[in-house]
Coordinates of C-alpha atoms in Angstrom, one line a residue:
Chain A
X1 CA 52.5 -11.3 65.0
X2 CA 52.5 -10.9 68.8
X3 CA 53.6 -7.4 68.2
X4 CA 50.1 -6.4 67.2
X5 CA 49.1 -3.5 69.4
X6 CA 45.9 -3.1 71.3
X7 CA 45.1 0.2 69.9
X8 CA 42.2 0.8 67.7
X9 CA 43.4 2.8 64.8
X10 CA 40.6 1.9 62.4
X11 CA 37.0 2.1 63.6
X12 CA 35.6 3.6 66.6
X13 CA 34.0 0.9 68.7
X14 CA 36.4 0.6 71.5
X15 CA 34.5 2.6 73.9
X16 CA 32.2 -0.2 75.0
X17 CA 35.0 -2.7 75.4
X18 CA 36.1 -4.1 78.7
X19 CA 39.9 -3.9 79.3
X20 CA 41.9 -6.6 77.5
X21 CA 43.6 -9.4 79.6
X22 CA 47.4 -9.3 79.0
X23 CA 50.2 -11.9 79.0
X24 CA 49.1 -15.6 78.8
X25 CA 45.4 -14.8 79.6
X26 CA 45.2 -12.6 76.5
X27 CA 45.8 -15.7 74.3
X28 CA 43.8 -18.2 76.3
X29 CA 40.7 -15.9 76.5
X30 CA 41.1 -14.1 73.3
X31 CA 38.1 -13.9 70.9
X32 CA 39.8 -11.5 68.4
X33 CA 40.1 -13.2 65.0
X34 CA 43.7 -11.8 64.6
X35 CA 44.9 -13.3 67.9
X36 CA 43.3 -16.6 67.1
X37 CA 44.7 -16.6 63.5
X38 CA 48.1 -16.0 65.1
X39 CA 47.6 -18.9 67.5
X40 CA 46.6 -21.2 64.7
X41 CA 49.6 -20.3 62.6
X42 CA 52.0 -20.7 65.5
X43 CA 50.5 -24.0 66.5
X44 CA 50.7 -25.2 62.9
X45 CA 54.3 -24.2 62.7
X46 CA 55.1 -26.2 65.8
X47 CA 53.3 -29.2 64.5
X48 CA 55.1 -28.8 61.2
X49 CA 58.3 -29.2 62.9
X50 CA 57.1 -32.1 65.0
X51 CA 55.8 -33.9 61.9
X52 CA 59.2 -32.9 60.2
X53 CA 61.2 -34.6 62.9
X54 CA 59.1 -37.8 62.4
X55 CA 59.8 -37.5 58.7
X56 CA 63.4 -37.0 59.1
X57 CA 63.6 -40.1 61.4
X58 CA 61.9 -42.1 58.6
X59 CA 64.4 -40.7 56.1
X60 CA 67.4 -41.6 58.5
X61 CA 66.1 -45.2 58.7
X62 CA 65.7 -45.4 54.9
X63 CA 69.2 -43.8 54.1
X64 CA 70.6 -47.4 53.9
X65 CA 69.0 -50.8 53.6
X66 CA 68.6 -52.9 56.6
X67 CA 67.4 -51.8 60.0
X68 CA 69.7 -49.2 61.7
X69 CA 67.9 -46.6 63.8
X70 CA 64.2 -47.9 64.6
X71 CA 62.5 -51.1 64.8
X72 CA 59.7 -51.9 62.3
X73 CA 56.8 -51.4 64.6
X74 CA 58.1 -48.0 65.6
X75 CA 58.7 -47.1 61.9
X76 CA 55.0 -47.9 61.2
X77 CA 54.0 -45.5 64.1
X78 CA 56.4 -42.9 62.5
X79 CA 54.6 -43.0 59.1
X80 CA 51.2 -43.0 60.8
X81 CA 51.8 -40.1 63.0
X82 CA 53.8 -38.2 60.4
X83 CA 50.7 -38.2 58.2
X84 CA 48.2 -37.4 60.9
X85 CA 50.2 -34.5 62.4
X86 CA 51.1 -33.0 59.1
X87 CA 47.5 -33.2 57.8
X88 CA 45.4 -32.3 61.0
X89 CA 48.0 -30.6 63.0
X90 CA 50.0 -28.6 60.4
X91 CA 48.2 -28.1 57.2
X92 CA 44.6 -27.7 58.2
X93 CA 45.3 -25.3 61.1
X94 CA 47.5 -23.2 59.0
X95 CA 44.8 -22.8 56.4
X96 CA 42.3 -22.0 59.3
X97 CA 44.9 -19.5 60.6
X98 CA 45.1 -17.7 57.3
X99 CA 41.2 -17.8 57.2
X100 CA 40.9 -16.2 60.6
X101 CA 43.4 -13.4 59.8
X102 CA 42.3 -12.7 56.4
X103 CA 38.6 -13.4 55.9
X104 CA 37.2 -10.7 58.1
X105 CA 39.6 -8.1 56.8
X106 CA 39.0 -9.1 53.2
X107 CA 35.2 -8.9 53.4
X108 CA 35.2 -5.8 55.7
X109 CA 33.8 -7.5 58.8
X110 CA 34.8 -6.6 62.4
X111 CA 35.5 -10.2 63.5
X112 CA 34.2 -13.7 62.9
X113 CA 30.5 -14.3 63.4
X114 CA 31.0 -16.4 66.5
X115 CA 34.0 -15.1 68.4
X116 CA 33.7 -17.3 71.5
X117 CA 33.2 -20.4 69.3
X118 CA 36.3 -19.4 67.4
X119 CA 38.4 -19.4 70.6
X120 CA 37.0 -22.9 71.4
X121 CA 37.9 -24.1 67.9
X122 CA 41.4 -23.3 68.4
X123 CA 41.8 -24.4 72.1
X124 CA 40.5 -27.8 71.1
X125 CA 43.6 -28.4 69.0
X126 CA 46.4 -28.6 71.7
X127 CA 44.8 -31.4 73.8
X128 CA 44.3 -33.3 70.5
X129 CA 47.9 -32.7 69.6
X130 CA 49.0 -33.9 73.1
X131 CA 47.0 -37.0 72.6
X132 CA 48.6 -37.7 69.3
X133 CA 52.1 -37.1 70.3
X134 CA 51.5 -38.7 73.7
X135 CA 50.4 -41.8 72.2
X136 CA 54.1 -42.7 71.5
X137 CA 54.5 -43.2 75.3
X138 CA 51.5 -45.5 76.0
X139 CA 51.7 -49.2 76.2
X140 CA 51.8 -50.7 72.7
X141 CA 53.0 -47.4 71.2
X142 CA 51.4 -44.9 69.0
X143 CA 48.9 -46.0 66.2
X144 CA 50.8 -47.9 63.4
X145 CA 48.2 -48.7 60.8
X146 CA 48.9 -45.8 58.5
X147 CA 47.2 -42.4 58.7
X148 CA 44.1 -44.1 57.0
X149 CA 43.6 -46.2 60.2
X150 CA 42.4 -49.2 58.1
X151 CA 40.9 -52.1 59.9
X152 CA 41.8 -54.8 60.9
X153 CA 45.0 -53.2 62.1
X154 CA 43.2 -50.4 63.7
X155 CA 40.8 -52.8 65.4
X156 CA 43.5 -55.0 66.8
X157 CA 46.0 -52.3 67.8
X158 CA 47.0 -51.0 71.3
X159 CA 45.8 -48.0 73.3
X160 CA 47.6 -45.6 70.8
X161 CA 44.8 -46.2 68.4
X162 CA 42.2 -45.1 71.0
X163 CA 44.2 -41.9 71.6
X164 CA 44.3 -41.3 67.9
X165 CA 40.6 -41.9 67.5
X166 CA 39.9 -39.4 70.3
X167 CA 42.3 -36.9 68.8
X168 CA 40.6 -37.3 65.4
X169 CA 37.2 -36.7 67.0
X170 CA 38.4 -33.5 68.7
X171 CA 40.2 -32.2 65.7
X172 CA 37.1 -33.0 63.7
X173 CA 34.8 -31.0 66.1
X174 CA 37.3 -28.1 65.8
X175 CA 37.2 -28.2 62.1
X176 CA 33.4 -28.4 62.0
X177 CA 33.1 -25.4 64.4
X178 CA 35.6 -23.5 62.5
X179 CA 33.8 -24.1 59.2
X180 CA 30.4 -23.1 60.6
X181 CA 32.0 -19.7 61.8
X182 CA 33.7 -19.2 58.4
X183 CA 30.6 -19.7 56.4
X184 CA 28.4 -17.7 58.7
X185 CA 30.8 -14.9 58.5
X186 CA 31.1 -14.9 54.8
X187 CA 27.4 -15.3 54.1
X188 CA 26.2 -12.7 56.7
X189 CA 28.9 -10.2 57.5
X190 CA 30.3 -9.0 54.2
X191 CA 30.6 -5.2 53.8
X192 CA 27.7 -3.5 52.0
X193 CA 28.2 -3.7 48.3
X194 CA 30.4 -6.8 48.4
X195 CA 28.3 -9.3 46.5
X196 CA 29.4 -12.9 46.3
X197 CA 30.9 -12.4 42.9
X198 CA 33.0 -9.5 44.2
X199 CA 34.6 -11.5 47.0
X200 CA 38.4 -12.1 46.8
X201 CA 39.2 -15.5 45.5
X202 CA 40.7 -16.5 48.9
X203 CA 37.4 -15.9 50.5
X204 CA 35.6 -17.9 47.8
X205 CA 37.9 -20.8 48.1
X206 CA 37.5 -21.0 51.9
X207 CA 33.6 -20.7 51.5
X208 CA 33.7 -23.8 49.4
X209 CA 36.3 -25.6 51.6
X210 CA 34.2 -24.9 54.8
X211 CA 31.2 -26.6 53.1
X212 CA 33.3 -29.6 52.2
X213 CA 34.6 -29.7 55.7
X214 CA 31.0 -29.8 57.1
X215 CA 30.0 -32.5 54.7
X216 CA 33.1 -34.8 55.2
X217 CA 34.3 -34.4 58.6
X218 CA 31.2 -35.9 60.3
X219 CA 31.6 -38.9 58.0
X220 CA 35.1 -39.5 59.2
X221 CA 34.0 -39.0 62.8
X222 CA 31.2 -41.5 62.2
X223 CA 33.7 -44.0 60.8
X224 CA 36.2 -43.7 63.6
X225 CA 33.3 -43.8 66.2
X226 CA 32.4 -47.2 64.7
X227 CA 36.0 -48.3 64.8
X228 CA 35.9 -47.4 68.5
X229 CA 32.7 -49.4 69.1
X230 CA 34.4 -52.3 67.2
X231 CA 37.3 -52.1 69.5
X232 CA 35.5 -51.8 72.8
X233 CA 31.7 -52.4 72.6
X234 CA 31.4 -55.7 70.7
X235 CA 30.1 -54.4 67.4
X236 CA 31.4 -55.8 64.1
X237 CA 31.0 -53.1 61.6
X238 CA 34.4 -53.6 60.2
X239 CA 35.3 -57.1 61.5
X240 CA 34.8 -59.8 59.0
X241 CA 34.7 -62.5 61.7
X242 CA 31.4 -61.0 63.0
X243 CA 29.9 -60.4 59.6
X244 CA 31.4 -56.8 59.1
X245 CA 33.2 -55.6 56.1
X246 CA 36.8 -54.0 56.4
X247 CA 36.4 -52.6 52.9
X248 CA 33.4 -50.7 54.1
X249 CA 35.8 -48.6 56.2
X250 CA 37.9 -47.8 53.2
X251 CA 34.9 -46.5 51.3
X252 CA 33.8 -44.4 54.3
X253 CA 37.3 -43.2 55.0
X254 CA 38.1 -42.1 51.5
X255 CA 34.6 -40.4 51.2
X256 CA 36.3 -38.1 53.7
X257 CA 39.9 -38.6 52.6
X258 CA 39.7 -37.5 49.1
X259 CA 37.7 -34.3 49.6
X260 CA 40.2 -33.8 52.4
X261 CA 42.9 -33.4 49.8
X262 CA 41.0 -30.5 48.2
X263 CA 40.2 -29.1 51.7
X264 CA 44.0 -28.8 52.0
X265 CA 44.5 -27.4 48.5
X266 CA 41.6 -25.0 47.8
X267 CA 42.7 -22.4 50.3
X268 CA 46.1 -22.6 48.7
X269 CA 44.4 -21.9 45.3
X270 CA 42.9 -18.9 47.0
X271 CA 46.3 -17.7 48.3
X272 CA 47.8 -18.1 44.9
X273 CA 44.9 -16.3 43.2
X274 CA 45.6 -13.2 45.5
X275 CA 49.3 -13.2 45.0
X276 CA 49.7 -13.6 41.2
X277 CA 47.5 -10.6 40.3
X278 CA 49.3 -8.5 42.9
X279 CA 52.7 -9.2 41.4
X280 CA 51.7 -9.3 37.8
X281 CA 49.9 -6.0 38.4
X282 CA 46.9 -7.2 36.4
X283 CA 43.5 -8.3 37.6
X284 CA 42.9 -12.1 38.0
X285 CA 42.2 -13.6 34.6
X286 CA 38.7 -15.2 34.3
X287 CA 37.6 -14.5 37.9
X288 CA 34.0 -16.1 37.3
X289 CA 35.5 -19.2 35.7
X290 CA 37.9 -19.6 38.7
X291 CA 34.9 -19.5 41.1
X292 CA 33.1 -22.2 39.0
X293 CA 36.4 -24.2 38.6
X294 CA 36.7 -24.3 42.5
X295 CA 33.1 -25.3 42.9
X296 CA 33.4 -28.0 40.2
X297 CA 36.7 -29.3 41.9
X298 CA 34.8 -29.5 45.3
X299 CA 31.7 -31.4 43.8
X300 CA 33.9 -33.8 41.8
X301 CA 36.1 -34.4 44.8
X302 CA 33.1 -36.1 46.5
X303 CA 32.6 -38.5 43.6
X304 CA 36.1 -40.0 43.2
X305 CA 36.9 -41.6 46.6
X306 CA 37.3 -45.2 45.2
X307 CA 40.3 -44.2 43.1
X308 CA 42.3 -44.9 46.3
X309 CA 40.8 -48.5 46.3
X310 CA 41.4 -49.8 42.7
X311 CA 43.0 -52.9 44.1
X312 CA 40.3 -53.9 46.6
X313 CA 38.2 -55.7 43.9
X314 CA 35.7 -53.2 42.6
X315 CA 33.4 -54.1 39.7
X316 CA 34.7 -53.1 36.3
X317 CA 31.9 -50.6 35.9
X318 CA 33.0 -49.0 39.2
X319 CA 36.7 -48.9 38.1
X320 CA 35.8 -47.1 35.0
X321 CA 33.4 -44.7 36.6
X322 CA 36.0 -43.6 39.2
X323 CA 38.7 -43.5 36.6
X324 CA 36.8 -41.2 34.3
X325 CA 35.6 -38.9 37.1
X326 CA 39.1 -38.6 38.6
X327 CA 40.4 -37.6 35.1
X328 CA 37.5 -35.1 34.8
X329 CA 39.0 -33.2 37.8
X330 CA 41.9 -32.2 35.5
X331 CA 39.5 -30.0 33.6
X332 CA 38.7 -27.4 36.3
X333 CA 42.2 -27.7 37.7
X334 CA 43.6 -26.9 34.2
X335 CA 41.3 -24.0 34.0
X336 CA 42.9 -22.6 37.2
X337 CA 46.4 -23.2 36.0
X338 CA 45.5 -21.6 32.7
X339 CA 44.0 -18.5 34.4
X340 CA 47.1 -18.1 36.6
X341 CA 49.3 -18.2 33.7
X342 CA 47.1 -15.9 31.6
X343 CA 47.1 -13.4 34.6
X344 CA 50.9 -13.4 34.3
X345 CA 51.0 -13.1 30.6
X346 CA 52.1 -9.7 29.6
X347 CA 51.9 -8.6 33.2
X348 CA 54.3 -6.1 34.7
X349 CA 55.8 -8.9 37.0
X350 CA 58.3 -8.7 39.7
X351 CA 59.6 -11.7 41.7
X352 CA 59.5 -10.9 45.3
X353 CA 59.4 -13.9 47.7
X354 CA 55.6 -14.3 47.7
X355 CA 55.6 -14.5 43.9
X356 CA 58.6 -16.9 43.8
X357 CA 56.7 -19.3 46.0
X358 CA 53.6 -18.8 44.0
X359 CA 55.3 -19.6 40.7
X360 CA 57.1 -22.5 42.4
X361 CA 53.7 -23.7 43.6
X362 CA 52.2 -23.8 40.1
X363 CA 55.3 -25.5 38.6
X364 CA 55.3 -28.2 41.3
X365 CA 51.6 -28.5 41.8
X366 CA 51.2 -29.3 38.0
X367 CA 53.8 -32.0 38.3
X368 CA 51.8 -33.5 41.1
X369 CA 48.7 -33.1 39.1
X370 CA 50.1 -34.8 36.1
X371 CA 51.4 -37.8 38.3
X372 CA 47.8 -37.9 39.7
X373 CA 46.5 -38.4 36.3
X374 CA 48.9 -41.2 35.8
X375 CA 47.7 -43.1 38.8
X376 CA 44.1 -42.4 37.9
X377 CA 44.5 -44.9 35.1
X378 CA 43.2 -48.2 36.5
X379 CA 45.8 -50.6 35.0
X380 CA 48.7 -48.3 35.9
X381 CA 47.4 -47.8 39.5
X382 CA 47.3 -51.5 39.9
X383 CA 51.1 -51.6 39.2
X384 CA 52.0 -48.4 41.2
X385 CA 49.5 -48.9 44.2
X386 CA 51.3 -48.4 47.5
X387 CA 54.6 -47.7 45.9
X388 CA 56.9 -44.7 46.3
X389 CA 55.4 -43.3 43.2
X390 CA 52.2 -42.5 45.2
X391 CA 54.4 -41.1 48.0
X392 CA 56.0 -38.7 45.5
X393 CA 52.7 -37.8 43.9
X394 CA 50.9 -36.8 47.1
X395 CA 54.0 -34.9 48.4
X396 CA 54.3 -32.9 45.2
X397 CA 50.5 -32.0 45.7
X398 CA 50.5 -31.3 49.4
X399 CA 54.0 -30.1 50.1
X400 CA 54.7 -28.3 47.0
X401 CA 50.9 -27.5 46.8
X402 CA 49.7 -26.5 50.2
X403 CA 52.9 -25.7 52.0
X404 CA 54.5 -23.6 49.3
X405 CA 51.2 -21.7 49.0
X406 CA 51.2 -21.1 52.7
X407 CA 54.7 -19.8 52.6
X408 CA 53.6 -17.6 49.7
X409 CA 50.8 -16.3 51.9
X410 CA 52.9 -15.8 54.9
X411 CA 55.4 -13.6 53.1
X412 CA 52.6 -11.8 51.2
X413 CA 50.8 -10.9 54.5
X414 CA 53.5 -10.8 57.0
X415 CA 53.9 -6.9 56.5
X416 CA 50.1 -6.5 57.3
X417 CA 50.3 -8.8 60.3
X418 CA 53.5 -7.5 61.9
X419 CA 53.9 -4.0 60.5
X420 CA 57.4 -5.0 59.5
X421 CA 58.7 -5.9 56.0
X422 CA 60.4 -9.3 56.0
X423 CA 63.9 -9.8 55.0
X424 CA 63.8 -10.1 51.2
X425 CA 67.3 -11.8 50.8
X426 CA 66.5 -14.3 53.5
X427 CA 63.0 -15.0 51.9
X428 CA 64.7 -15.6 48.6
X429 CA 67.3 -17.9 50.2
X430 CA 64.4 -19.7 51.8
X431 CA 62.5 -20.2 48.5
X432 CA 65.6 -21.4 46.6
X433 CA 66.7 -23.8 49.3
X434 CA 63.2 -25.2 49.8
X435 CA 62.6 -25.5 46.0
X436 CA 65.9 -27.3 45.3
X437 CA 65.9 -29.7 48.3
X438 CA 62.2 -30.5 47.9
X439 CA 62.9 -31.7 44.4
X440 CA 66.0 -33.5 45.6
X441 CA 63.8 -35.4 48.2
X442 CA 60.7 -36.2 46.2
X443 CA 61.6 -36.5 42.6
X444 CA 63.7 -39.6 43.1
X445 CA 60.8 -41.2 44.7
X446 CA 59.1 -41.4 41.3
X447 CA 62.0 -43.6 40.1
X448 CA 61.9 -45.7 43.2
X449 CA 58.2 -46.2 42.9
X450 CA 58.3 -47.1 39.1
X451 CA 61.1 -49.6 40.0
X452 CA 58.7 -51.3 42.5
X453 CA 59.8 -49.9 45.9
X454 CA 56.8 -50.4 48.3
X455 CA 55.8 -47.6 50.7
X456 CA 55.7 -47.9 54.6
X457 CA 58.7 -50.4 54.9
X458 CA 61.7 -49.7 57.0
X459 CA 64.0 -51.9 55.0
X460 CA 64.3 -52.4 51.2
X461 CA 66.1 -54.3 48.5
X462 CA 69.8 -53.2 47.7
X463 CA 68.9 -51.8 44.2
X464 CA 66.9 -48.9 45.8
X465 CA 69.8 -47.6 47.9
X466 CA 71.2 -44.7 45.6
X467 CA 67.9 -42.8 45.2
X468 CA 67.0 -43.4 48.8
X469 CA 70.3 -41.8 49.9
X470 CA 69.6 -38.9 47.6
X471 CA 66.1 -38.5 49.0
X472 CA 67.3 -38.6 52.6
X473 CA 70.0 -36.0 52.0
X474 CA 67.5 -33.9 50.3
X475 CA 65.0 -34.3 53.2
X476 CA 67.5 -33.0 55.7
X477 CA 68.2 -30.0 53.4
X478 CA 64.5 -29.3 53.2
X479 CA 64.1 -29.5 56.9
X480 CA 66.9 -27.2 57.5
X481 CA 65.8 -24.6 55.0
X482 CA 62.6 -24.2 57.0
X483 CA 64.7 -22.7 59.8
X484 CA 65.4 -19.7 57.4
X485 CA 61.5 -19.2 57.5
X486 CA 61.4 -19.2 61.2
X487 CA 64.2 -16.7 61.3
X488 CA 62.4 -14.5 58.9
X489 CA 59.2 -14.5 60.9
X490 CA 61.1 -14.0 64.2
X491 CA 62.7 -11.0 62.7
X492 CA 59.3 -9.6 61.7
X493 CA 57.7 -10.2 65.0
X494 CA 60.6 -8.5 66.8
X495 CA 60.2 -5.6 64.4
X496 CA 63.7 -6.0 63.0
X497 CA 63.3 -4.6 59.6
X498 CA 61.8 -1.7 57.6
X499 CA 58.4 -0.5 58.7
X500 CA 55.7 -1.8 56.4
X501 CA 53.5 0.7 54.6
X502 CA 49.7 0.1 54.6
X503 CA 50.0 -1.4 51.2
X504 CA 53.5 -2.7 50.5
X505 CA 52.4 -4.3 47.2
X506 CA 51.6 -2.1 44.4
X507 CA 49.2 -4.5 42.7
X508 CA 47.3 -5.6 45.7
X509 CA 43.6 -4.3 45.8
X510 CA 41.8 -6.3 48.4
X511 CA 40.2 -4.4 51.5
X512 CA 42.8 -5.6 54.1
X513 CA 45.4 -3.2 52.3
X514 CA 43.2 -0.2 53.2
X515 CA 44.1 -0.7 56.8
X516 CA 47.4 0.5 58.4
X517 CA 50.2 -2.0 59.0
X518 CA 50.2 -3.7 61.4
X519 CA 46.4 -4.2 61.1
X520 CA 44.7 -2.7 64.2
X521 CA 43.4 -4.9 66.8
X522 CA 39.9 -4.2 65.9
X523 CA 39.3 -3.3 62.2
X524 CA 36.2 -2.4 60.2
X525 CA 33.8 -1.9 63.1
X526 CA 32.3 0.6 60.8
X527 CA 31.9 -1.5 57.6
X528 CA 33.4 0.0 54.5
X529 CA 31.3 0.4 51.4
X530 CA 32.3 -1.7 48.4
X531 CA 31.5 -0.3 44.9
Chain B
X1 CA 41.4 -11.3 86.0
X2 CA 38.4 -9.9 84.1
X3 CA 37.9 -11.7 80.8
X4 CA 37.0 -9.3 78.2
X5 CA 34.5 -10.5 75.5
X6 CA 36.5 -8.4 73.1
X7 CA 33.6 -8.6 70.9
X8 CA 33.0 -5.9 68.3
X9 CA 29.8 -4.0 69.0
X10 CA 29.0 -3.7 65.3
X11 CA 26.7 -6.8 65.3
X12 CA 23.1 -6.0 65.4
X13 CA 20.4 -8.2 67.0
X14 CA 19.0 -9.1 63.5
X15 CA 22.5 -10.0 62.3
X16 CA 23.1 -12.2 65.4
X17 CA 19.9 -13.9 64.8
X18 CA 20.8 -14.5 61.1
X19 CA 24.2 -15.9 62.2
X20 CA 22.5 -18.3 64.7
X21 CA 20.0 -19.6 62.1
X22 CA 22.9 -20.1 59.6
X23 CA 25.1 -21.9 62.1
X24 CA 22.2 -24.1 63.3
X25 CA 21.4 -25.1 59.6
X26 CA 25.0 -25.9 59.0
X27 CA 25.2 -27.9 62.2
X28 CA 22.3 -29.9 61.4
X29 CA 24.0 -30.9 58.1
X30 CA 27.0 -32.1 60.1
X31 CA 24.8 -34.0 62.5
X32 CA 22.9 -35.8 59.7
X33 CA 26.2 -36.9 58.1
X34 CA 27.5 -38.0 61.3
X35 CA 24.5 -39.9 62.7
X36 CA 22.8 -40.7 59.3
X37 CA 25.7 -42.9 58.3
X38 CA 25.8 -45.0 61.4
X39 CA 22.0 -45.2 61.6
X40 CA 21.9 -46.3 57.9
X41 CA 24.4 -49.1 58.6
X42 CA 21.9 -50.3 61.3
X43 CA 19.0 -50.1 59.1
X44 CA 20.4 -52.1 56.3
X45 CA 22.7 -52.1 53.3
X46 CA 24.3 -49.3 51.4
X47 CA 21.3 -48.6 49.3
X48 CA 19.2 -47.9 52.3
X49 CA 21.7 -45.6 53.5
X50 CA 21.9 -43.6 50.2
X51 CA 18.1 -43.4 50.2
X52 CA 18.0 -42.0 53.7
X53 CA 20.8 -39.4 52.8
X54 CA 19.0 -38.4 49.5
X55 CA 15.7 -38.0 51.2
X56 CA 17.4 -35.8 53.9
X57 CA 19.2 -33.8 51.2
X58 CA 15.8 -33.2 49.5
X59 CA 14.2 -31.9 52.9
X60 CA 17.2 -29.5 53.2
X61 CA 16.7 -28.4 49.7
X62 CA 12.9 -28.0 50.2
X63 CA 13.4 -26.0 53.4
X64 CA 15.9 -23.8 51.8
X65 CA 13.9 -22.9 48.8
X66 CA 10.8 -22.6 50.9
X67 CA 12.5 -20.2 53.3
X68 CA 13.9 -18.1 50.4
X69 CA 10.4 -17.9 48.7
X70 CA 8.8 -17.1 52.1
X71 CA 11.3 -14.2 52.7
X72 CA 10.7 -13.1 49.1
X73 CA 7.0 -12.7 49.7
X74 CA 7.5 -10.7 52.9

């Protein structure tokens, strides 16, 4: 990715540009969407490994009952920071990285609408990450109330909570700025002839995701601001002793939190919707229905937040409403899965690494979706609430969902980004190792949850030992298998591989494939005309 | 070291203006959700908050439709 040259192969607008800074200053001052996309992707990869190390520490502690490696307070910090880092530090920045790289190229725009704001959006993230990771070293340790930051723990905790709240503020501001940029770019800077219903699905999914972000991120920011004033300025929004309501925080948090799940998964849907037609060599089946399904999922995602709170004592009418609306999301999601399968049906398919990850995504995401339907049923959820079944469910959705789709997207677009074909053998090794070890890690958690093992505990009853051992072994395998991906990316960046043609995938038809590989530093300064 | 804007020159003034209008509209939505929620808690219960948000949503809708119709007449 860093091998992108500063030449201007496509377009002709370089005459008016000042000389580019080089070295570190290039990356600090860059306003180029490709550079910023690269920064986002590298940042998210780094944070993925930080979050992964926390996860492996958790799994080491849980390898055996009893307390071996960490004390319970630190264990709570590990689970909290693992969630926060993976969501805000790894998955969301990765999705924005894909958006930065791909959206301008896919709609025929020269760059993002607000190039300087784009630079700011990224450079807000490292300070936030330092605050989050640095909170481990402050008195009282890192936040330990779970990534949901529920009061009263978050009101009573130490300085680590303040750092976490500030980090969430900063990352929220970054996300909102990024979303405004993405929506403006998509609405105002499309190439002539590219109507909304001609946009690639990846662009559509990001348009809808960005609207979701603008709607729910400020709500989270508001909630944690109130948390901050409860902690330091004498308010009692969430403090029952002063007339506040801790459950109010849960309502507000999940009004953000559930759409957040779709914020993480919708761009993945978009990536999969690009890859499957390319490797099935058929147009996407039911494009309009895919667009409407994504929009329906986004709207419904704002109406289901209380399914995370079935055990707080909601009225029966509320329980029924949230249960049925949650189940309703299965309809548009089913439309999408059906359309992906229909696209593959009788297609001339080949199974290069992006396609393997895409098929793996569909298989595992569908399992995660089904277990989501299970916990959507109120009486079942009351039994399974806060057990490892829920942990298994959301990891099938977010790891096998978001992460596998991002791997698929990375392999799919690496030739365009670096100008070098990735190593197919290593890519396939990566897929199979990740696929097998992922299931070894997370499938047994369904059994543990059904047997009643609670989540967020460092110690557990003896009867849960065997499956915990299996899960821990799988987790280390899953972590190690990601090193293959790093190796593949490093090889591509170094140019160690076959030179990539402009369009390495026969069935790919979006605009970025009309550019040479690697994509020139400035592209589409003269907009293409879409027919 | 000179910091290059590295900005493509393809954006026209009209396009920049349109971009700023879109961005300000979107930012105002974010601000409404950020402050609206906290102000609503000060004003009263959840119903008051919902009412305030609904009124603001209708104002946005009205402005959006009005602007669309106005541009159509021009």
